[in-house]
Each structure stands twice: as structure tokens, then as C-alpha cells.
Amino acid sequence: MKVFYAKDYGIVPGKEVAKQVDVLLRKMSEDDCEKVVEIEKGEYFMNSENMPQPCLYITNTIGDSEWESGEMPHKNRVGMFFKDIKNLTVNANSAVFTFKGQATNVAFINCENVQFKNIELKAENPDMHGLKVVGKGLGYVDFRIDKESVYTEEKGNYFFVGKDYKRSFTKDRFTAFWIGFVPAENPYVLKRTSHPFRGAYSVKEREKGIFRAKYLFVPGCKYGDEYYIFDVRRKYQGIFASQCKNLVVEGVKQRFNYGLANVYQDCENVAVKKCVFAPADTDAKKMASVADFIQVCCCRGKVEITDNIFCGAGDDCLNVHGIHFAVRTAEKNTIRVVFRHPQSHGFCPFRKGDAIRFVNPRTLLCEGENVVEDAVLRGEYEIEIKLADAVDGDVCGLVTENADACPDVLFARNSADRIITRGLLLTTSGKVEVADNVFGNTSMNAILISDDAKSWYESGLVKDVCIKGNSFFGTDGYYLCVKPENSVHRGYVHSGIKVENNLFSSPKAKGLYFKSSEKCVVKNNDFVYGKSLKQINSDVESDM
């Protein structure tokens, strides 16, 4: 085994090291021997202008229509760019890497047997800004800007400023519905709301860091309420991995992410363990990610997410799904399929030998199967697939999913709190176990099992899900919502869901919901605030 010391490549605490990190990681791709990189404990800095800028197509992120003038679509600055690397362990020994400017922090492309361990990732003055209510009177509200944010005034208008961005205080104020809101009475609650300056006709600085917004109709906020303003486009991510195998992310602390904290796309065997997805106790902000903490798309093998802390997500804690591709053409044994959601495209998750399902988008039931002989990406939005058996034109109008890109999932011994939407979204036909977790303060459903072919196009059916030994509190939606988006029920979509030995303790929760599901079991659970089980076209065995 070879050992590489980061200091030998000029990566030393207290220095700006972006170019040096890139040189070291390029060195790691030169041979496939087992190797370790040791990084000394301390703080390191990475400036965005010194980073490599690959073109990355990342699922569930910024769509082509969302790019602004002057931006090059899909071009990413990446702080740590791991490409074509095998058999590597990076041990950072609790080192802190502070990113100056907007960037994807880490990317793994076509890597195998890589461990990324014991590191803290931070952002200096990121484009997320907290406004706290510190006063309220007749026709006005006073807001204090968080201590980390920097602003400037130009001709009576105010802007948040930082490396790689300049944002008007009132940008998107009439259209933004995604603003983070933390109520004064419970700092572990995070909800979506409209912009705090939506109805203001005047915003003026009263003293350093404190602004008075004047309204004809004062909003119903309270002293101590907090609002978080940010760019919702998911332009850069925390950690992105594509076409990787046997990847371990362990002991990593992520304090802020411009989009998704972790994205695993077309990977095989991923483990995320003993990580912290949360602001530091000393941080001024209560959000650690603009969007989901973990997104898993078209992966295979096993995804293990264990012993982590999740707190402060601008979307879901975890979303595991495949993709429903629309079948555009079919001729003999060749079909062309297209990505339908604008935030997902530009990659090909099909491999020779993969089984695929043809699915009716109205019923979400399988109407045929086949095997992939070859698959080629044709442009950003279309994939040409050669099949083992011929098909006819009847498959046009259906959608297809990769039945082999549906991983087993273990989500165990985690805590999830201050989640702006849902805790877990699980749509995978692999074996799923959700065990011994604490789900707190999700403003929507704590766990959602969906499947759709008309909006997000996130597949697919579930067959074996065990939810056991978990505690749920602060849930505003359903504890568990099994809701495939079929418009017509012609048979069960989901099956094999077991809900056992859980503690349900939220006075606002709606209970449990099952639609178009069979062979489900709900037993031996403790409901503190009453029981509710709703079934629509379902077969659920229950002791409720």
C-alpha cells in the first residue's frame, strides 16, 4: 500500500490549496494500487477561480431553462475532483476545508473502491441569508440580517454580496414560495413560506444590520421568527458521485450546500455513515442545504445510510428513485426513450444485461419486460436502447424503467430534524429497511412511497419495505404515505410494506395512508395521539 502525505504536495493548513488538491488527485488516477492520502488536521481554503471546471449532468438539479444569461449550462467548478480513481482512502483527520465562492465541493466520477473520511466542508459567506424579526409595529417589521452575510447599498437598493454572487434583497419576492421559515417558538421546525418582503413598499436600513420593511398590511410574523433567502436553482452541489462502485463517505461534516448535499447517480454500492449534515453550533444559519440532503438516482447494489445526523434541509432528507423514461419510437428490437423531467438528463443508466419494465403511465402497472443489449446516449435528452427481443409500436406511449437500477436500501440509526418537506422518499423495488431512526419536524410526510410517470417521472414500485423501531414526532403530514400517482386503479402498484414497533407521537400528524397497495402489515405500533389508517384500493393487515 502506498501512503501519500498531502503536505508533500503543498497542501498545508492555513493556505489556499485548490490547485494543489487537483494535482494530488490527478496523481491518484495514475495507477490502481491500494493507496492512502493523509491530510493534516487544520483549516484549508479553496478559491473557486482555482478549481477545475468539468461539465457535469447531475440529476434533480438545475434545468436548462433555469440558467441565467452568461452562465454556461452544466459547467461546474469542483473543489475536489476525483476522476477514474481506484482503491483510494482519503483520511482528512478532522481537517476543515473552507470554500470561498460558489462550487460543487466534491465530485467522484468513474471511481471504484474509494473511501472519503473525516473531513469538514464549509462555505464562506454563502448565498443564503437569514433575516430575524427584531421589532414590529404599526405598518412595519424590523429585520436583523445574520452576522455572516455581507450587503451593500446602491442608489437606495440593497444587495447581498459575496464571492461569485450579488443578490438583491427583493429578488423573487413576488414569486418565491421556497423561503425557509423557522418560528421563534420552535427552532427545530423549518417550513416553506413566501418572501418576507413580498408586500413591502419600502425596505430601508435603520442601523447597521437592521432593516425596516414597511407594509400596507403587516405580515403575521412574530418577534424572533427567522427567514432564509437563497437561490433555489441547485446550481452547485455538496458531494456528487456518478458511475462509481464501492464508495464510502464516512465522518464527513457538511455545513452548507448550494443545492443537494449528496447526489449518487448510476452508482453501485454506496455507504454514508457517521456523517453530519447540519450547521455548526456557532453558525448564524439554521439551514445546511438549499435542497435535499441525499438524492439517490438509478443506483444498484446496496445503499447504506447509517448513524448520521440530518438537520436543516431545504427539501427532503433522502430521496431514492429510478427514472421513468418515455418511449418515443420503437422499431424491431430498438427503442428510443427520453428524459421527461427538465432537471434530469444527460446520462445513461442502462447497461448490457439490464432488465427493463414497460409501464403504463396511467395505471403504473408493468405491461412488458425486456433485456438491454446496448444503450447509447443520443444528445442530452434521448437514449437509444437495443433490446434482446423485438417490440412493436404499442410500447410507444408507455414509459420504461431500469429494473436492475433499483438498489437495496438500509436507513438505520439516523436522526432527521428541521426538514422543510419530507423525511424519506422511497421508490425502489430493492429490499428496504428503515430501522431505529428518529424523525422529527418534517413539515410534510415523514415517509413517502410514491411512483409517478407524469410529473417528476420518478420510478418505481416497491416490493419489500420494513419500517421498524423508529420514533416520529413533529410530523405535519402522514407518518407514512403510500401514494403512487396512478390516475386509474387496475391493480396494486406497491406491495410488501411492513410497519411494526414504531412510536408515533405527533399531535398534527394524519396517521398512515395506503393507496393501491397489497400485502401490507401494520402491527405493534404505539400511537400517542390517536390512530388513523386510511386505505384506498389497498389490502392492509392491521391491529389498529
Coordinates of N, CA and C in Angstrom, one line a residue, residues 172-306:
D172 N -37.0 37.9 -6.6 CA -38.0 36.9 -6.5 C -39.1 37.1 -5.4
R173 N -39.2 38.3 -4.9 CA -40.1 38.4 -3.7 C -41.5 38.2 -4.1
F174 N -41.9 38.3 -5.3 CA -43.3 38.1 -5.7 C -43.6 36.6 -6.1
T175 N -42.6 35.9 -6.4 CA -42.8 34.5 -6.9 C -42.2 33.5 -5.9
A176 N -41.3 33.8 -5.0 CA -40.7 32.8 -4.2 C -41.6 32.2 -3.2
F177 N -41.8 30.9 -3.2 CA -42.6 30.2 -2.2 C -41.7 29.3 -1.4
W178 N -40.4 29.2 -1.7 CA -39.5 28.2 -1.1 C -38.7 28.8 0.1
I179 N -39.0 30.0 0.5 CA -38.2 30.7 1.6 C -38.3 29.9 2.9
G180 N -37.2 29.6 3.5 CA -37.1 28.9 4.8 C -37.7 29.7 5.9
F181 N -38.5 29.1 6.7 CA -39.1 29.8 7.9 C -38.9 29.0 9.1
V182 N -38.3 29.6 10.2 CA -38.1 29.0 11.5 C -38.8 29.8 12.5
P183 N -39.9 29.3 13.1 CA -40.7 30.0 14.0 C -39.9 30.2 15.4
A184 N -40.2 31.3 16.0 CA -39.5 31.6 17.3 C -39.7 30.6 18.3
E185 N -41.0 30.0 18.3 CA -41.3 29.1 19.4 C -40.7 27.7 19.3
N186 N -40.2 27.4 18.1 CA -39.6 26.1 18.0 C -38.5 26.2 16.9
P187 N -37.2 26.3 17.3 CA -36.1 26.4 16.4 C -35.8 25.2 15.6
Y188 N -36.5 24.0 15.9 CA -36.2 22.8 15.2 C -37.3 22.6 14.1
V189 N -38.2 23.6 13.9 CA -39.1 23.5 12.8 C -38.6 24.3 11.6
L190 N -38.8 23.8 10.4 CA -38.4 24.5 9.2 C -39.5 24.3 8.2
K191 N -40.1 25.4 7.7 CA -41.2 25.3 6.8 C -40.9 26.2 5.6
R192 N -41.7 26.0 4.5 CA -41.6 26.9 3.4 C -42.6 28.0 3.5
T193 N -42.2 29.2 3.0 CA -43.2 30.3 3.1 C -42.8 31.3 2.0
S194 N -43.6 32.3 1.8 CA -43.3 33.4 0.8 C -42.2 34.3 1.3
H195 N -41.8 35.2 0.4 CA -40.7 36.1 0.8 C -41.2 37.1 1.8
P196 N -40.3 37.4 2.8 CA -40.8 38.3 3.9 C -41.0 39.7 3.4
F197 N -40.4 40.1 2.2 CA -40.6 41.4 1.7 C -41.6 41.5 0.6
R198 N -42.4 40.4 0.5 CA -43.3 40.3 -0.6 C -44.3 41.5 -0.7
G199 N -44.8 41.9 0.4 CA -45.8 43.0 0.4 C -45.2 44.3 0.8
A200 N -43.9 44.4 1.0 CA -43.3 45.6 1.5 C -43.2 46.7 0.3
Y201 N -43.6 47.9 0.6 CA -43.4 49.0 -0.3 C -42.1 49.8 -0.1
S202 N -41.4 49.5 1.0 CA -40.2 50.2 1.4 C -39.3 49.3 2.2
V203 N -38.0 49.2 1.9 CA -37.1 48.5 2.8 C -35.9 49.4 3.0
K204 N -35.6 49.9 4.2 CA -34.6 50.8 4.5 C -33.8 50.4 5.7
E205 N -32.5 50.7 5.6 CA -31.6 50.4 6.8 C -31.8 51.4 7.9
R206 N -32.1 50.9 9.1 CA -32.2 51.8 10.3 C -30.9 52.0 11.0
E207 N -30.2 50.9 11.1 CA -28.8 50.9 11.7 C -28.1 49.7 11.2
K208 N -26.8 49.6 11.4 CA -26.0 48.5 10.8 C -26.7 47.2 11.0
G209 N -27.0 46.5 9.9 CA -27.6 45.1 10.0 C -29.0 45.0 10.3
I210 N -29.7 46.1 10.5 CA -31.1 46.1 10.9 C -31.9 46.9 9.8
F211 N -32.9 46.3 9.3 CA -33.7 46.9 8.2 C -35.2 47.0 8.6
R212 N -35.8 48.1 8.2 CA -37.3 48.3 8.5 C -38.0 48.1 7.1
A213 N -38.9 47.2 7.1 CA -39.8 47.0 5.9 C -41.1 47.5 6.3
K214 N -41.7 48.4 5.4 CA -43.0 49.0 5.6 C -44.0 48.3 4.7
Y215 N -45.2 48.1 5.3 CA -46.3 47.4 4.6 C -47.6 48.2 4.8
L216 N -48.5 48.0 3.8 CA -49.9 48.4 4.0 C -50.6 47.4 4.9
F217 N -50.2 46.1 4.7 CA -50.8 45.1 5.5 C -49.6 44.3 6.1
V218 N -49.4 44.4 7.4 CA -48.2 43.8 8.1 C -48.4 42.3 8.1
P219 N -47.4 41.6 7.7 CA -47.5 40.1 7.7 C -47.6 39.6 9.2
G220 N -48.1 38.4 9.3 CA -48.3 37.8 10.6 C -47.1 37.2 11.3
C221 N -46.0 37.8 11.2 CA -44.8 37.3 11.9 C -44.7 37.7 13.3
K222 N -43.8 37.1 14.1 CA -43.6 37.3 15.5 C -42.1 37.7 15.8
Y223 N -41.9 38.3 16.9 CA -40.5 38.6 17.3 C -39.8 37.3 17.5
G224 N -38.6 37.2 16.8 CA -37.8 36.0 16.9 C -37.9 35.1 15.7
D225 N -39.0 35.3 14.9 CA -39.1 34.4 13.7 C -37.9 34.7 12.8
E226 N -37.5 33.6 12.1 CA -36.4 33.7 11.1 C -36.8 33.3 9.7
Y227 N -36.3 34.0 8.7 CA -36.5 33.7 7.3 C -35.1 33.5 6.7
Y228 N -35.1 32.6 5.7 CA -33.9 32.3 5.0 C -34.1 32.4 3.5
I229 N -33.3 33.3 2.9 CA -33.4 33.7 1.4 C -32.2 33.0 0.7
F230 N -32.5 32.4 -0.4 CA -31.4 31.7 -1.1 C -31.8 31.5 -2.6
D231 N -30.8 31.2 -3.4 CA -31.0 30.9 -4.8 C -31.5 29.4 -4.9
V232 N -32.7 29.2 -5.3 CA -33.3 27.8 -5.3 C -32.8 26.9 -6.4
R233 N -32.0 27.4 -7.3 CA -31.8 26.7 -8.6 C -30.9 25.4 -8.5
R234 N -30.3 25.1 -7.5 CA -29.5 23.9 -7.3 C -28.3 23.9 -8.4
K235 N -27.6 25.0 -8.5 CA -26.6 25.1 -9.5 C -25.3 24.3 -9.1
Y236 N -25.0 24.3 -7.8 CA -23.8 23.5 -7.4 C -24.2 22.6 -6.2
Q237 N -23.5 21.5 -6.0 CA -23.9 20.5 -5.0 C -22.8 20.4 -4.0
G238 N -23.1 19.6 -3.0 CA -22.1 19.3 -2.0 C -21.1 18.2 -2.4
I239 N -21.6 16.9 -2.5 CA -20.8 15.8 -3.0 C -21.6 15.1 -4.1
F240 N -21.0 14.9 -5.2 CA -21.7 14.3 -6.4 C -20.9 13.1 -6.8
A241 N -21.5 12.0 -7.0 CA -20.9 10.8 -7.5 C -21.7 10.2 -8.6
S242 N -20.9 9.8 -9.7 CA -21.6 9.2 -10.9 C -20.7 8.0 -11.4
Q243 N -21.4 7.0 -11.7 CA -20.7 5.8 -12.3 C -19.6 5.3 -11.4
C244 N -19.8 5.3 -10.1 CA -18.9 4.8 -9.1 C -19.3 3.5 -8.5
K245 N -18.4 2.7 -8.0 CA -18.6 1.4 -7.4 C -17.9 1.3 -6.1
N246 N -18.6 0.9 -5.0 CA -18.0 0.7 -3.7 C -17.4 2.0 -3.2
L247 N -18.3 3.0 -2.9 CA -17.9 4.3 -2.5 C -18.4 4.5 -1.0
V248 N -17.5 4.9 -0.1 CA -17.8 5.1 1.3 C -17.5 6.6 1.6
V249 N -18.5 7.2 2.2 CA -18.4 8.6 2.7 C -18.6 8.5 4.2
E250 N -17.6 8.7 5.0 CA -17.6 8.5 6.4 C -17.1 9.6 7.2
G251 N -17.8 10.0 8.3 CA -17.3 11.0 9.2 C -17.1 12.4 8.5
V252 N -18.0 12.7 7.5 CA -17.9 13.9 6.8 C -19.0 14.9 7.4
K253 N -18.5 16.1 7.7 CA -19.5 17.2 8.2 C -19.7 18.2 7.1
Q254 N -20.9 18.3 6.7 CA -21.3 19.3 5.6 C -22.1 20.4 6.3
R255 N -21.6 21.6 6.3 CA -22.2 22.8 7.0 C -23.1 23.6 6.1
F256 N -22.8 23.6 4.8 CA -23.7 24.3 3.8 C -23.5 23.8 2.4
N257 N -24.6 23.7 1.7 CA -24.6 23.2 0.3 C -25.5 24.0 -0.5
Y258 N -25.0 24.5 -1.7 CA -25.7 25.3 -2.6 C -26.9 24.6 -3.3
G259 N -26.9 23.3 -3.3 CA -28.0 22.6 -3.9 C -28.3 21.4 -3.0
L260 N -28.0 20.2 -3.6 CA -28.2 18.9 -2.9 C -26.9 18.6 -2.1
A261 N -27.0 18.1 -0.9 CA -25.8 17.8 -0.1 C -25.0 16.6 -0.7
N262 N -25.7 15.6 -1.0 CA -25.1 14.4 -1.6 C -26.0 13.9 -2.8
V263 N -25.4 13.6 -3.9 CA -26.1 13.0 -5.1 C -25.3 11.8 -5.5
Y264 N -26.0 10.6 -5.6 CA -25.4 9.4 -6.1 C -26.2 9.0 -7.3
Q265 N -25.6 9.0 -8.4 CA -26.2 8.8 -9.7 C -25.6 7.7 -10.5
D266 N -26.3 6.6 -10.8 CA -25.8 5.5 -11.6 C -24.6 4.9 -10.9
C267 N -24.7 4.7 -9.6 CA -23.6 4.1 -8.8 C -24.0 2.7 -8.3
E268 N -23.0 2.0 -7.8 CA -23.2 0.7 -7.3 C -22.5 0.5 -5.9
N269 N -23.3 0.2 -4.9 CA -22.8 0.1 -3.5 C -22.2 1.4 -3.0
V270 N -23.0 2.1 -2.2 CA -22.7 3.3 -1.6 C -23.0 3.3 -0.1
A271 N -22.1 3.8 0.7 CA -22.3 3.8 2.1 C -22.0 5.3 2.6
V272 N -23.0 5.8 3.4 CA -22.8 7.1 4.0 C -23.0 6.9 5.5
K273 N -22.0 7.1 6.3 CA -22.1 6.7 7.7 C -21.3 7.7 8.6
K274 N -21.9 7.9 9.8 CA -21.3 8.7 10.8 C -21.0 10.1 10.3
C275 N -21.9 10.6 9.4 CA -21.7 12.0 8.9 C -22.7 13.0 9.6
V276 N -22.4 14.2 9.4 CA -23.2 15.3 10.0 C -23.6 16.2 8.8
F277 N -24.9 16.3 8.6 CA -25.5 17.2 7.7 C -26.2 18.3 8.5
A278 N -25.5 19.3 8.9 CA -26.1 20.3 9.8 C -25.2 21.5 10.0
P279 N -25.7 22.7 10.2 CA -24.8 23.8 10.6 C -24.1 23.5 11.9
A280 N -22.9 24.2 12.0 CA -22.2 24.1 13.3 C -23.0 24.9 14.4
D281 N -22.8 24.6 15.6 CA -23.5 25.3 16.7 C -23.2 26.8 16.7
T282 N -22.0 27.1 16.2 CA -21.7 28.6 16.1 C -22.1 29.3 14.9
D283 N -22.7 28.5 13.9 CA -23.1 29.2 12.7 C -24.4 30.0 12.9
A284 N -24.5 31.1 12.1 CA -25.6 32.0 12.2 C -26.8 31.5 11.6
K285 N -26.7 30.5 10.7 CA -27.8 30.0 9.9 C -28.3 28.6 10.5
K286 N -29.6 28.3 10.2 CA -30.1 27.1 10.7 C -30.4 26.1 9.6
M287 N -29.9 26.4 8.4 CA -30.1 25.5 7.2 C -28.7 25.1 6.7
A288 N -28.6 23.8 6.4 CA -27.4 23.3 5.9 C -27.4 22.9 4.4
S289 N -28.5 23.0 3.8 CA -28.6 22.7 2.4 C -29.8 23.4 1.7
V290 N -29.6 23.9 0.5 CA -30.7 24.5 -0.2 C -31.8 23.5 -0.6
A291 N -31.3 22.2 -0.9 CA -32.3 21.2 -1.3 C -32.1 19.9 -0.5
D292 N -32.3 18.8 -1.1 CA -32.2 17.5 -0.3 C -30.9 17.3 0.3
F293 N -30.9 16.5 1.3 CA -29.6 16.1 1.9 C -29.0 15.0 1.0
I294 N -29.8 13.9 0.7 CA -29.2 12.8 -0.1 C -30.2 12.5 -1.2
Q295 N -29.7 12.5 -2.5 CA -30.5 12.0 -3.6 C -29.8 10.8 -4.2
V296 N -30.6 9.7 -4.4 CA -30.0 8.5 -5.0 C -30.9 8.2 -6.2
C297 N -30.2 8.2 -7.4 CA -31.0 8.0 -8.6 C -30.3 6.9 -9.5
C298 N -31.2 5.9 -9.9 CA -30.7 4.9 -10.8 C -29.5 4.2 -10.3
C299 N -29.4 3.9 -9.0 CA -28.2 3.2 -8.5 C -28.6 1.7 -8.3
R300 N -27.6 0.9 -8.0 CA -27.8 -0.5 -7.9 C -27.0 -1.1 -6.8
G301 N -27.1 -2.4 -6.5 CA -26.4 -2.9 -5.3 C -27.0 -2.5 -4.0
K302 N -26.3 -2.0 -3.1 CA -26.8 -1.6 -1.8 C -26.4 -0.2 -1.4
V303 N -27.4 0.6 -0.9 CA -27.2 1.9 -0.4 C -27.4 1.9 1.1
E304 N -26.3 2.1 1.9 CA -26.4 2.1 3.3 C -26.2 3.5 3.9
I305 N -27.2 4.0 4.6 CA -27.1 5.3 5.3 C -27.3 5.1 6.7
T306 N -26.3 5.2 7.5 CA -26.3 4.7 8.9 C -25.6 5.7 9.8

